Short mmCIF file of C-alpha atoms in Angstrom, two decimals:
data_model
loop_
_atom_site.label_atom_id
_atom_site.label_comp_id
_atom_site.label_asym_id
_atom_site.label_seq_id
_atom_site.Cartn_x
_atom_site.Cartn_y
_atom_site.Cartn_z
CA UNK A 1273 38.86 26.97 -19.80
CA UNK A 1274 40.87 29.63 -20.60
CA UNK A 1275 43.34 30.72 -17.68
CA UNK A 1276 44.73 34.86 -17.49
CA UNK A 1277 47.56 36.01 -16.00
CA UNK A 1278 47.08 38.57 -13.41
CA UNK A 1279 48.73 40.90 -15.83
CA UNK A 1280 46.18 40.01 -18.45
CA UNK A 1281 43.77 40.67 -16.14
CA UNK A 1282 44.41 43.48 -14.81
CA UNK A 1283 44.95 45.27 -18.37
CA UNK A 1284 41.45 43.88 -19.31
CA UNK A 1285 39.91 45.56 -16.63
CA UNK A 1286 41.87 48.78 -17.49
CA UNK A 1287 41.23 48.95 -21.42
CA UNK A 1288 37.40 47.95 -20.07
CA UNK A 1289 37.56 51.06 -17.16
CA UNK A 1290 38.93 53.46 -20.59
CA UNK A 1291 36.70 52.52 -22.75
CA UNK A 1292 33.21 53.14 -19.91
CA UNK A 1293 34.87 56.54 -19.70
CA UNK A 1294 35.00 57.29 -23.10
CA UNK A 1295 31.21 55.90 -23.54
CA UNK A 1296 30.17 57.97 -20.29
CA UNK A 1297 31.95 60.94 -22.23
CA UNK A 1298 28.75 60.39 -24.76
CA UNK A 1299 26.50 61.67 -22.60
CA UNK A 1300 28.53 65.31 -22.65
CA UNK A 1301 27.44 65.60 -26.23
CA UNK A 1302 23.48 65.62 -25.63
CA UNK A 1303 22.67 68.52 -23.48
CA UNK A 1304 25.35 71.08 -25.58
CA UNK A 1305 23.02 69.68 -28.48
CA UNK A 1306 19.41 70.61 -26.74
CA UNK A 1307 20.43 73.90 -25.24
CA UNK A 1308 21.49 75.03 -28.78
CA UNK A 1309 17.91 74.12 -30.21
CA UNK A 1310 16.21 75.29 -26.74
CA UNK A 1311 18.43 78.59 -27.85
CA UNK A 1312 17.21 78.89 -30.93
CA UNK A 1313 13.56 78.57 -30.11
CA UNK A 1314 13.65 80.88 -27.35
CA UNK A 1315 15.06 83.27 -29.86
CA UNK A 1316 12.18 82.99 -31.73
CA UNK A 1317 9.67 83.15 -29.02
CA UNK A 1318 11.40 86.53 -28.05
CA UNK A 1319 10.85 87.55 -31.59
CA UNK A 1320 7.31 86.23 -31.99
CA UNK A 1321 6.22 88.03 -28.67
CA UNK A 1322 8.66 90.23 -26.84
CA UNK A 1323 7.12 91.10 -23.39
CA UNK A 1324 7.71 87.53 -22.50
CA UNK A 1325 11.31 88.19 -22.52
CA UNK A 1326 11.67 88.11 -19.26
CA UNK A 1327 9.58 85.13 -18.99
CA UNK A 1328 11.52 83.05 -21.39
CA UNK A 1329 15.01 84.11 -20.36
CA UNK A 1330 14.33 82.74 -17.01
CA UNK A 1331 12.56 79.63 -17.98
CA UNK A 1332 15.66 79.08 -20.04
CA UNK A 1333 17.84 79.96 -17.52
CA UNK A 1334 16.59 76.95 -14.95
CA UNK A 1335 16.08 74.83 -18.11
CA UNK A 1336 20.04 75.05 -18.82
CA UNK A 1337 21.02 74.64 -15.29
CA UNK A 1338 19.14 71.59 -14.85
CA UNK A 1339 19.95 69.82 -18.54
CA UNK A 1340 23.31 70.56 -17.93
CA UNK A 1341 23.81 68.34 -15.27
CA UNK A 1342 23.81 65.34 -17.08
CA UNK A 1343 26.55 66.35 -18.67
CA UNK A 1344 28.16 66.83 -15.27
CA UNK A 1345 27.26 62.94 -14.05
CA UNK A 1346 29.01 61.76 -17.09
CA UNK A 1347 32.34 63.76 -16.57
CA UNK A 1348 32.12 62.73 -12.89
CA UNK A 1349 31.56 58.70 -13.97
CA UNK A 1350 34.01 59.29 -16.22
CA UNK A 1351 37.24 60.64 -14.40
CA UNK A 1352 36.04 58.26 -11.32
CA UNK A 1353 37.05 55.17 -13.87
CA UNK A 1354 40.31 56.81 -15.69
CA UNK A 1355 41.55 57.62 -12.22
CA UNK A 1356 40.56 54.78 -9.69
CA UNK A 1357 41.51 52.43 -11.88
CA UNK B 914 8.67 80.61 -8.35
CA UNK B 915 7.38 84.54 -7.67
CA UNK B 916 10.01 86.49 -9.75
CA UNK B 917 9.53 84.17 -12.92
CA UNK B 918 9.27 87.20 -15.25
CA UNK B 919 12.94 88.96 -13.90
CA UNK B 920 15.66 86.72 -14.31
CA UNK B 921 18.39 88.73 -12.91
CA UNK B 922 15.72 88.88 -9.50
CA UNK B 923 15.56 85.04 -9.76
CA UNK B 924 19.20 84.42 -10.37
CA UNK B 925 19.85 86.00 -6.99
CA UNK B 926 17.21 84.38 -5.48
CA UNK B 927 18.52 80.84 -6.35
CA UNK B 928 22.38 82.23 -5.47
CA UNK B 929 20.94 83.41 -1.81
CA UNK B 930 19.31 80.18 -1.32
CA UNK B 931 22.09 77.72 -2.69
CA UNK B 932 24.00 79.75 -0.34
CA UNK B 933 21.28 79.46 2.77
CA UNK B 934 21.57 75.19 1.49
CA UNK B 935 25.54 75.04 1.54
CA UNK B 936 25.25 76.65 5.09
CA UNK B 937 24.64 72.67 5.96
CA UNK B 938 27.87 70.91 4.70
CA UNK B 939 30.26 72.99 4.52
CA UNK B 940 29.02 73.46 9.08
CA UNK B 941 29.64 69.95 8.50
CA UNK B 942 32.86 69.77 7.07
CA UNK B 943 33.89 72.44 9.33
CA UNK B 944 32.87 70.98 12.89
CA UNK B 945 34.30 67.60 11.38
CA UNK B 946 38.07 68.83 10.72
CA UNK B 947 37.55 67.76 7.00
CA UNK B 948 39.50 70.10 5.44
CA UNK B 949 39.59 68.27 1.78
CA UNK B 950 35.87 68.44 1.71
CA UNK B 951 35.20 72.01 3.16
CA UNK B 952 37.99 72.96 0.11
CA UNK B 953 36.16 71.20 -2.21
CA UNK B 954 32.95 72.30 -0.99
CA UNK B 955 33.89 75.80 -1.95
CA UNK B 956 35.73 75.20 -4.58
CA UNK B 957 32.63 73.53 -6.64
CA UNK B 958 30.21 76.17 -5.41
CA UNK B 959 32.52 79.31 -6.41
CA UNK B 960 32.32 77.57 -9.76
CA UNK B 961 29.01 76.70 -10.16
CA UNK B 962 27.59 80.28 -9.18
CA UNK B 963 29.99 81.85 -11.43
CA UNK B 964 29.16 79.58 -14.17
CA UNK B 965 25.62 80.38 -13.52
CA UNK B 966 26.17 83.95 -13.99
CA UNK B 967 27.70 83.21 -16.86
CA UNK B 968 24.89 81.92 -18.60
CA UNK B 969 22.89 84.63 -17.55
CA UNK B 970 24.92 86.69 -19.71
CA UNK B 971 25.05 84.46 -22.59
CA UNK B 972 21.76 83.61 -22.71
CA UNK B 973 20.75 87.50 -22.84
CA UNK B 974 23.61 87.72 -25.63
CA UNK B 975 21.82 84.90 -27.86
CA UNK B 976 18.85 86.52 -27.71
CA UNK B 977 20.15 89.62 -29.67
CA UNK B 978 21.24 87.40 -32.52
CA UNK B 979 19.10 85.25 -35.23
CA UNK B 980 18.13 81.79 -34.69
CA UNK B 981 20.67 80.01 -36.26
CA UNK B 982 23.60 81.78 -34.86
CA UNK B 983 21.93 81.60 -31.15
CA UNK B 984 21.80 78.05 -31.55
CA UNK B 985 25.55 77.82 -32.29
CA UNK B 986 26.66 80.36 -29.88
CA UNK B 987 24.69 78.64 -26.76
CA UNK B 988 26.28 74.86 -28.22
CA UNK B 989 30.07 76.68 -28.11
CA UNK B 990 29.44 78.13 -25.05
CA UNK B 991 28.06 74.73 -23.43
CA UNK B 992 31.28 73.30 -24.49
CA UNK B 993 33.21 75.77 -23.42
CA UNK B 994 31.69 75.79 -19.80
CA UNK B 995 31.94 71.74 -20.02
CA UNK B 996 35.74 72.39 -20.71
CA UNK B 997 35.76 74.79 -17.46
CA UNK B 998 33.73 71.64 -15.47
CA UNK B 999 36.49 69.02 -17.04
CA UNK B 1000 39.37 71.31 -15.64
CA UNK B 1001 37.62 72.03 -11.96
CA UNK B 1002 37.40 68.18 -11.56
CA UNK B 1003 40.47 67.13 -13.08
CA UNK B 1004 41.99 69.88 -10.22
CA UNK B 1005 40.21 68.15 -7.63
CA UNK B 1006 41.06 64.95 -8.78
CA UNK B 1007 44.93 65.45 -8.89
CA UNK B 1008 45.61 67.45 -6.11
CA UNK B 1009 45.33 65.37 -2.71
CA UNK B 1010 44.10 68.65 -0.44
CA UNK B 1011 40.42 68.90 -2.41
CA UNK B 1012 37.92 66.42 -1.96
CA UNK B 1013 37.70 65.01 -5.54
CA UNK B 1014 33.53 64.04 -4.46
CA UNK B 1015 32.70 66.90 -2.61
CA UNK B 1016 33.93 69.59 -5.59
CA UNK B 1017 31.05 67.12 -7.62
CA UNK B 1018 28.63 68.14 -5.05
CA UNK B 1019 29.34 71.66 -4.77
CA UNK B 1020 28.73 71.82 -8.46
CA UNK B 1021 25.62 70.00 -8.48
CA UNK B 1022 24.65 72.74 -5.82
CA UNK B 1023 22.40 75.18 -7.93
CA UNK B 1024 20.95 72.28 -9.85
CA UNK B 1025 19.80 70.56 -6.31
CA UNK B 1026 18.77 74.13 -5.29
CA UNK B 1027 16.39 74.80 -8.48
CA UNK B 1028 15.08 70.98 -8.57
CA UNK B 1029 14.55 70.94 -4.58
CA UNK B 1030 12.44 75.02 -5.16
CA UNK B 1031 10.49 73.66 -8.06
CA UNK B 1032 9.57 70.75 -5.58
CA UNK B 1033 8.66 72.55 -2.78
CA UNK B 1034 6.67 74.67 -4.71
CA UNK B 1035 4.35 72.01 -6.70
CA UNK B 1036 3.83 70.55 -3.14
CA UNK B 1037 2.58 73.84 -1.83
CA UNK B 1038 0.30 74.53 -4.55
CA UNK B 1039 -1.31 70.61 -4.36
CA UNK B 1040 -1.87 71.48 -0.64
CA UNK B 1041 -3.24 75.09 -1.33
CA UNK B 1042 -5.22 73.46 -3.98
CA UNK B 1043 -6.74 70.47 -1.33
CA UNK B 1044 -6.90 73.11 1.12
CA UNK B 1045 -9.34 74.76 -1.09
CA UNK B 1046 -11.52 72.20 -2.41
CA UNK B 1047 -12.10 71.06 1.12
CA UNK B 1048 -12.87 74.81 2.23
CA UNK B 1049 -15.53 74.62 -0.04
#
């Protein structure tokens, strides 16, 4: 069985944490793309029915506020991974 | 959600509800004397509130653009907001006077309020429907 010294194990743990942080940051891209798509569709909806403008804006506001939380989760996890280990 | 047609009123209502909800952890951290938690909560709440207000302005601006422009505009604004969140969390992590997790919770408070409000509305609607069916 291969035995690693404590320094090597520490380095592997640090590398894995940084890799995990990088992977976690991928989750920050999705909400941006989704929000942009929703905004495009909102423009289309308002153009089709201008009277529904208020309804469209509020729905989009709430949707964007909630959709963003996954991005912040990933950010929190990435920062914890980077700074804790 | 009563004011679904009026975004400004809805936003004010959400911010009001967030303030009411935030009183509990703020008072708890005040009473227990955890100043770092208090500062973190206030810091997160402040930034979360400002970004929420900024979002409405951005959405109203985006509705005056063409579809493609609005898509890229909102996407770019999201990444700017993301950078602000990153800066806030990094400051909270680096500064020992501010609790990092409390800052993250402060940033999430508006989302908790929105989700909680929707869940309460759903439960109320379901309860009213049951009540109506029992009356019949």
